[in-house]
Amino acid sequence: MMTLPQVLDAEKLETDEKRRLFIGAYGFEKRSFGGWVNYQNKGVLSYALVFKYEHPKGRNRIKELRMALKRLGVALPVNVCYDTIAPHNIEDKIYAKLIELLSKTDEVILDISGMTKLLILICICKLEEFHGTVRIVYSEPNNYPPTKEDYEKNKGKMEILAKYPSSGSESIIRTRCLSSIRMQGQPVTLIAFTSFNEQLIRHMLGTISPHRLILINGRPPREEYSWREHATQEIHKKLIMEDYQADNPLDKTGKLVHVTSTLEYSETINKINAIYKQFGMHERIMCIATGSKMQTVGLAFSKIAHPDIHVEYPTPDSYYEKGLDAEVRKVYEIKIPYFSKFLEELKNVQEEVLQIDTDKYQDVV
C-alpha cells in the first residue's frame, strides 16, 4: 500500500549546498509574494522561473516578488510570459526553460499560490522525470470570497454569485501533456469539480455530450467555511438534480456523495481512481480542471497515474479581485523526495486506494 506525503506546515529551509529552483508566478494576490518567499531564510535559492501574466486579471506584483527572490538569492529570475487569453503554447515555453534549469537543480519549490490551474497541471507533468525533491507549496489567505452573507443575500441570483471568484468561460485549452486519444469514439465519462462559476462546466457541455457527468464537490476543512460545500452544490443543482441525476447520488443528509477535501489532494486522487476503475475500461474518461488548487494537484497526479485520462482547462473570462487580496494565513507544503520515483510508484499502484497519515492534518479552505 502506497503512502502519500502529507500536507504539512512549510519547512523553513537552511542555507546549504543544495541548488534550489523556485517556480512561481507574479500573481495579483498578496499570497503570490507574501507567502513562502517571505517566510524563508536568506540565500536558500539558486534559480527562479516565474510566470508573468499577459492580459492579467489584476496587476502583476512583479516588484514585490523580485525583491523577495533577491533576498533569497536570485537577482535575475527567468521570466516566462503566460497569455491568460490564449495560453496554448505555454507547454513548449515551460519545457524549454525547465530542460536547462533542472539539469543543475537538486530541489524544486513549486509555489502554486499564484498559478492558474493550467500552470499547476503542466508544471507537475513537466517535472515527471526530475529525480530530486519537489516541494509543492501553497499559501492560504485569511479569507475567500464570497462571504456567507453575500451568498445568502444573492443565492437566488446565480448570475451574481458566478462572479466569485471568476465568471464565464472564454475558451477551452488542450495541451499535449494533458491529452489522450485513447478510446475516441467511445462514450465519455466527464468528471468536473464544482465551484462558484457553473459556466465553466456549461461551456464544456456545449462542446461535447458526455454519456455521464460526475460532479466532485469541495469540502473546506475550516469550519467557518463549511457552508461553501452546500453553496457550490446548490449552484450546480440543475445538473445534479435534473440533467445528470443518476450520476450524482446524494447521501442521507442531501449532500453529494462525490466530494473531496479542498486541501487533501490524496482524496481527489482516490476519488478519480475509483471512478476510473468503475468506468475506465469501457468509457473515455475526461476531466476538467474546475476545482481548488489542491484538488488540481490531485488531478495532475491522477493524470500521470492514468495516462489515458484526458484533461481540459476552461479559461474563465474574468476574476473577482476584492477579497482575494487577503493576507496569508498559513503556508503549507507537500514534500516529495525522489519525485520521478514517486510518480513511477504512483503508476504502479493505481489499482489501490492510496493512504495518507492524517495525524498532522491542517485546516485550510
Coordinates of C-alpha atoms in Angstrom, one line a residue:
M1 CA 0.0 0.0 0.0
M2 CA 1.5 3.3 -1.0
T3 CA 1.5 6.2 1.5
L4 CA 1.3 9.7 0.0
P5 CA 3.2 12.6 1.5
Q6 CA 1.2 14.7 4.0
V7 CA 0.2 18.3 3.6
L8 CA 2.2 20.0 6.4
D9 CA 3.3 23.4 7.5
A10 CA 6.0 24.6 5.1
E11 CA 9.5 23.9 6.3
K12 CA 11.9 26.9 6.9
L13 CA 14.9 26.0 4.8
E14 CA 18.5 26.5 5.8
T15 CA 21.3 27.9 3.6
D16 CA 23.3 24.9 2.4
E17 CA 24.8 23.3 -0.6
K18 CA 21.5 22.3 -2.3
R19 CA 20.8 24.0 -5.6
R20 CA 17.1 25.1 -5.4
L21 CA 14.8 26.2 -8.2
F22 CA 11.8 28.3 -7.3
I23 CA 8.8 28.1 -9.8
G24 CA 6.0 30.5 -9.2
A25 CA 4.0 33.4 -10.7
Y26 CA 3.8 37.2 -10.5
G27 CA 0.2 36.9 -9.3
F28 CA -2.1 39.7 -8.3
E29 CA -2.8 38.3 -4.8
K30 CA -0.7 39.1 -1.8
R31 CA -0.1 35.4 -1.2
S32 CA 1.8 35.2 -4.5
F33 CA 4.7 37.3 -3.0
G34 CA 3.8 37.3 0.7
G35 CA 3.7 33.6 1.5
W36 CA 6.6 31.1 1.0
V37 CA 9.2 33.6 -0.2
N38 CA 8.8 35.9 2.7
Y39 CA 8.8 33.1 5.2
Q40 CA 12.2 31.7 4.1
N41 CA 15.7 32.5 5.3
K42 CA 18.1 34.5 3.1
G43 CA 20.1 32.8 0.4
V44 CA 18.2 29.5 0.2
L45 CA 17.5 29.7 -3.6
S46 CA 19.8 29.3 -6.6
Y47 CA 17.4 29.9 -9.5
A48 CA 13.9 31.0 -10.2
L49 CA 11.4 30.6 -13.0
V50 CA 8.5 33.0 -12.8
F51 CA 5.4 33.3 -14.9
K52 CA 4.4 36.8 -15.9
Y53 CA 0.7 37.1 -16.9
E54 CA -0.1 38.9 -20.1
H55 CA -3.6 40.4 -20.2
P56 CA -3.7 39.9 -16.4
K57 CA -6.9 39.8 -14.4
G58 CA -5.1 42.0 -11.8
R59 CA -1.9 43.9 -11.6
N60 CA 1.2 41.7 -11.7
R61 CA 3.1 42.1 -8.4
I62 CA 6.5 42.0 -10.2
K63 CA 8.4 44.3 -8.0
E64 CA 7.3 42.7 -4.7
L65 CA 8.2 39.2 -5.8
R66 CA 11.5 40.1 -7.3
M67 CA 12.6 41.9 -4.1
A68 CA 11.7 38.8 -2.1
L69 CA 13.5 36.5 -4.6
K70 CA 16.6 38.7 -4.5
R71 CA 16.7 38.3 -0.7
L72 CA 16.6 34.6 -1.1
G73 CA 19.5 34.6 -3.6
V74 CA 18.1 35.1 -7.1
A75 CA 18.6 38.6 -8.5
L76 CA 17.6 37.7 -12.1
P77 CA 14.7 35.2 -12.3
V78 CA 13.9 33.6 -15.6
N79 CA 10.6 35.0 -16.8
V80 CA 8.0 33.1 -18.9
C81 CA 5.1 35.1 -20.4
Y82 CA 1.7 33.5 -20.0
D83 CA -1.1 34.8 -22.1
T84 CA -4.3 34.4 -20.0
I85 CA -6.5 34.8 -23.1
A86 CA -4.6 32.3 -25.3
P87 CA -2.1 30.2 -23.3
H88 CA -2.0 27.5 -26.0
N89 CA 1.8 27.5 -26.4
I90 CA 2.7 27.7 -22.7
E91 CA 3.6 23.9 -22.6
D92 CA 6.5 24.4 -25.0
K93 CA 7.7 27.5 -23.2
I94 CA 7.8 25.7 -19.9
Y95 CA 9.6 22.7 -21.3
A96 CA 12.3 24.8 -23.0
K97 CA 13.2 26.6 -19.8
L98 CA 13.0 23.6 -17.5
I99 CA 15.4 21.4 -19.5
E100 CA 18.3 23.8 -18.8
L101 CA 17.3 24.7 -15.2
L102 CA 16.5 21.1 -13.9
S103 CA 19.9 19.8 -15.1
K104 CA 21.6 21.9 -12.4
T105 CA 18.9 21.6 -9.7
D106 CA 18.7 19.4 -6.6
E107 CA 15.3 20.6 -5.3
V108 CA 12.3 22.3 -6.8
I109 CA 9.9 24.6 -4.9
L110 CA 6.7 24.7 -6.9
D111 CA 4.6 27.6 -5.5
I112 CA 1.1 27.1 -6.8
S113 CA -0.4 30.0 -4.8
G114 CA -0.4 32.5 -7.7
M115 CA -0.7 30.0 -10.5
T116 CA -3.7 29.2 -12.8
K117 CA -4.8 25.6 -12.7
L118 CA -3.5 25.1 -16.2
L119 CA 0.0 26.1 -15.0
I120 CA -0.2 23.8 -12.0
L121 CA -1.1 20.8 -14.2
I122 CA 1.6 21.4 -16.8
C123 CA 4.3 22.1 -14.3
I124 CA 3.7 18.9 -12.4
C125 CA 3.6 16.9 -15.6
K126 CA 6.8 18.5 -16.9
L127 CA 8.6 17.6 -13.7
E128 CA 7.8 13.9 -14.2
E129 CA 11.5 13.0 -15.0
F130 CA 13.1 15.1 -12.2
H131 CA 15.0 12.9 -9.8
G132 CA 15.3 15.3 -7.0
T133 CA 13.0 16.6 -4.3
V134 CA 9.9 18.6 -5.2
R135 CA 8.1 20.8 -2.6
I136 CA 4.6 21.8 -3.7
V137 CA 3.9 24.9 -1.6
Y138 CA 0.6 26.7 -1.1
S139 CA -0.2 29.9 0.8
E140 CA -3.6 30.1 2.3
P141 CA -5.2 33.6 2.5
N142 CA -7.2 34.7 5.6
N143 CA -10.5 34.8 3.7
Y144 CA -12.1 33.7 0.5
P145 CA -14.9 35.4 -1.4
P146 CA -17.9 35.4 -1.3
T147 CA -18.7 35.8 2.3
K148 CA -21.6 33.8 3.8
E149 CA -23.6 37.0 4.0
D150 CA -23.1 37.7 0.3
Y151 CA -24.1 34.2 -0.6
E152 CA -27.2 34.2 1.5
K153 CA -28.2 37.6 0.0
N154 CA -27.7 36.6 -3.6
K155 CA -28.2 32.8 -3.6
G156 CA -31.3 33.2 -5.8
K157 CA -29.3 35.2 -8.3
M158 CA -26.8 32.8 -9.7
E159 CA -25.6 35.3 -12.3
I160 CA -24.3 37.4 -9.4
L161 CA -22.7 34.5 -7.5
A162 CA -21.0 33.3 -10.6
K163 CA -18.5 36.1 -10.4
Y164 CA -16.9 34.6 -7.3
P165 CA -14.0 34.3 -7.9
S166 CA -14.4 34.1 -11.7
S167 CA -17.1 34.5 -14.3
G168 CA -17.9 33.0 -17.7
S169 CA -15.6 31.0 -19.9
E170 CA -13.6 32.2 -22.8
S171 CA -12.1 29.1 -24.3
I172 CA -11.2 25.5 -23.6
I173 CA -7.4 24.8 -23.6
R174 CA -5.9 21.5 -24.6
T175 CA -2.2 20.6 -24.3
R176 CA -0.2 17.6 -25.4
C177 CA 0.8 16.5 -21.9
L178 CA -2.8 16.6 -20.6
S179 CA -4.4 15.0 -23.7
S180 CA -5.2 11.4 -24.6
I181 CA -6.5 9.9 -27.8
R182 CA -7.4 6.5 -26.3
M183 CA -10.9 5.3 -26.7
Q184 CA -12.0 8.1 -29.0
G185 CA -15.5 7.3 -30.3
Q186 CA -16.4 5.6 -27.0
P187 CA -19.0 7.0 -24.6
V188 CA -17.5 9.8 -22.4
T189 CA -17.5 10.0 -18.6
L190 CA -16.9 13.6 -17.8
I191 CA -15.5 14.5 -14.3
A192 CA -15.8 18.1 -13.2
F193 CA -15.3 19.9 -9.9
T194 CA -18.0 22.3 -8.5
S195 CA -17.2 26.0 -8.0
F196 CA -19.0 29.3 -7.8
N197 CA -18.8 29.5 -11.6
E198 CA -21.1 27.0 -13.2
Q199 CA -20.5 28.4 -16.6
L200 CA -17.1 26.7 -16.8
I201 CA -18.9 23.3 -16.8
R202 CA -21.8 24.6 -19.0
H203 CA -19.2 25.8 -21.6
M204 CA -17.7 22.3 -21.7
L205 CA -21.1 20.7 -22.1
G206 CA -21.6 23.0 -25.1
T207 CA -18.7 21.3 -26.9
I208 CA -19.3 17.6 -26.0
S209 CA -22.2 15.5 -25.0
P210 CA -20.9 13.1 -22.3
H211 CA -22.6 9.8 -21.5
R212 CA -22.4 10.8 -17.9
L213 CA -21.3 13.8 -15.9
I214 CA -19.8 13.2 -12.4
L215 CA -19.5 16.3 -10.2
I216 CA -17.0 16.3 -7.4
N217 CA -17.9 18.8 -4.7
G218 CA -15.3 20.5 -2.5
R219 CA -15.3 20.2 1.3
P220 CA -13.4 23.0 3.0
P221 CA -11.6 21.7 6.2
R222 CA -12.0 25.1 8.0
E223 CA -15.3 25.0 10.0
E224 CA -16.1 28.6 9.2
Y225 CA -16.2 27.8 5.5
S226 CA -18.2 24.5 5.8
W227 CA -21.2 26.3 4.3
R228 CA -19.4 26.5 0.9
E229 CA -19.9 22.8 0.3
H230 CA -23.7 23.4 0.3
A231 CA -23.3 26.6 -1.7
T232 CA -21.4 25.1 -4.6
Q233 CA -23.7 22.1 -4.7
E234 CA -26.7 24.4 -4.8
I235 CA -25.2 26.4 -7.7
H236 CA -25.0 23.2 -9.7
K237 CA -28.3 21.8 -8.6
K238 CA -29.9 21.7 -12.0
L239 CA -27.0 19.5 -13.3
I240 CA -27.2 17.4 -10.1
M241 CA -31.0 17.0 -9.7
E242 CA -32.2 17.1 -13.3
D243 CA -29.7 16.8 -16.2
Y244 CA -27.4 14.1 -14.6
Q245 CA -29.2 12.9 -11.5
A246 CA -28.2 9.3 -12.0
D247 CA -24.5 10.1 -12.0
N248 CA -24.6 12.3 -8.8
P249 CA -26.1 10.4 -5.9
L250 CA -26.8 12.2 -2.6
D251 CA -26.2 10.8 0.9
K252 CA -28.8 10.7 3.7
T253 CA -28.2 14.4 4.5
G254 CA -28.7 15.5 0.9
K255 CA -25.0 16.1 0.2
L256 CA -23.2 14.9 -2.9
V257 CA -21.6 11.5 -2.4
H258 CA -18.7 12.5 -4.7
V259 CA -16.8 15.1 -2.5
T260 CA -13.2 15.6 -1.7
S261 CA -11.3 18.0 0.6
T262 CA -10.2 21.3 -1.0
L263 CA -6.8 20.7 0.7
E264 CA -6.1 17.0 1.0
Y265 CA -5.1 16.1 -2.5
S266 CA -5.0 12.4 -1.8
E267 CA -8.8 12.3 -1.6
T268 CA -9.0 13.7 -5.1
I269 CA -6.6 11.0 -6.3
N270 CA -8.6 8.3 -4.7
K271 CA -11.9 9.6 -6.0
I272 CA -10.8 9.8 -9.6
N273 CA -9.1 6.4 -9.2
A274 CA -12.4 4.9 -8.1
I275 CA -14.3 6.4 -11.0
Y276 CA -11.6 5.2 -13.4
K277 CA -11.9 1.7 -12.1
Q278 CA -15.6 1.7 -12.5
F279 CA -15.9 3.2 -16.0
G280 CA -12.4 3.4 -17.5
M281 CA -12.4 0.0 -19.2
H282 CA -15.4 0.8 -21.4
E283 CA -15.7 4.6 -21.5
R284 CA -13.3 7.5 -22.2
I285 CA -12.5 9.4 -19.0
M286 CA -12.3 13.2 -19.4
C287 CA -11.6 15.7 -16.6
I288 CA -12.0 19.4 -16.5
A289 CA -9.9 21.5 -14.1
T290 CA -12.5 23.5 -12.2
G291 CA -11.7 22.7 -8.6
S292 CA -9.5 24.2 -5.9
K293 CA -5.7 24.5 -6.4
M294 CA -5.0 21.4 -4.2
Q295 CA -7.8 19.4 -6.0
T296 CA -5.9 20.4 -9.1
V297 CA -2.7 18.9 -7.7
G298 CA -4.6 15.7 -7.1
L299 CA -5.9 15.8 -10.7
A300 CA -2.4 16.2 -12.0
F301 CA -1.2 13.1 -10.2
S302 CA -4.3 11.2 -11.4
K303 CA -3.4 12.1 -15.0
I304 CA 0.1 10.9 -14.5
A305 CA -1.1 7.6 -12.9
H306 CA -3.7 7.1 -15.7
P307 CA -2.1 8.5 -18.9
D308 CA -5.3 7.7 -20.9
I309 CA -7.3 10.2 -18.9
H310 CA -7.9 13.4 -21.0
V311 CA -7.8 16.7 -19.1
E312 CA -9.0 20.1 -20.4
Y313 CA -9.0 23.6 -18.9
P314 CA -11.8 26.0 -19.5
T315 CA -10.4 29.5 -19.0
P316 CA -12.6 32.0 -17.1
D317 CA -13.0 35.3 -18.7
S318 CA -12.6 37.4 -15.6
Y319 CA -11.6 37.2 -12.0
Y320 CA -13.1 38.8 -8.9
E321 CA -10.3 40.5 -7.1
K322 CA -11.8 42.1 -4.0
G323 CA -11.4 39.6 -1.1
L324 CA -8.8 37.6 -2.9
D325 CA -6.1 40.1 -1.9
A326 CA -6.0 38.9 1.7
E327 CA -3.1 38.5 3.9
V328 CA -1.5 35.0 4.2
R329 CA -2.9 32.9 7.0
K330 CA -0.6 29.8 6.7
V331 CA 1.9 28.3 4.3
Y332 CA 1.7 24.6 3.5
E333 CA 3.8 22.2 1.6
I334 CA 3.8 18.7 0.2
K335 CA 7.4 17.4 0.2
I336 CA 8.2 14.6 -2.2
P337 CA 11.7 13.3 -2.3
Y338 CA 12.9 11.4 -5.5
F339 CA 10.0 12.8 -7.5
S340 CA 10.3 10.7 -10.6
K341 CA 10.5 7.5 -8.5
F342 CA 7.4 8.7 -6.6
L343 CA 5.4 9.1 -9.8
E344 CA 6.6 5.8 -11.1
E345 CA 5.3 4.1 -7.9
L346 CA 2.1 6.0 -8.3
K347 CA 1.6 4.5 -11.7
N348 CA 2.3 1.0 -10.4
V349 CA -0.2 1.1 -7.6
Q350 CA -3.0 2.8 -9.5
E351 CA -5.4 0.0 -8.6
E352 CA -5.0 0.6 -4.9
V353 CA -6.8 3.1 -2.7
L354 CA -3.9 5.3 -1.6
Q355 CA -3.4 6.1 2.0
I356 CA -2.2 9.2 3.9
D357 CA -1.3 9.8 7.5
T358 CA -3.7 12.4 8.8
D359 CA -2.3 12.9 12.3
K360 CA -0.9 16.3 11.3
Y361 CA -3.8 17.3 9.1
Q362 CA -4.1 21.1 8.9
D363 CA -7.1 23.4 8.4
V364 CA -7.3 25.2 5.1
V365 CA -10.1 26.2 2.9

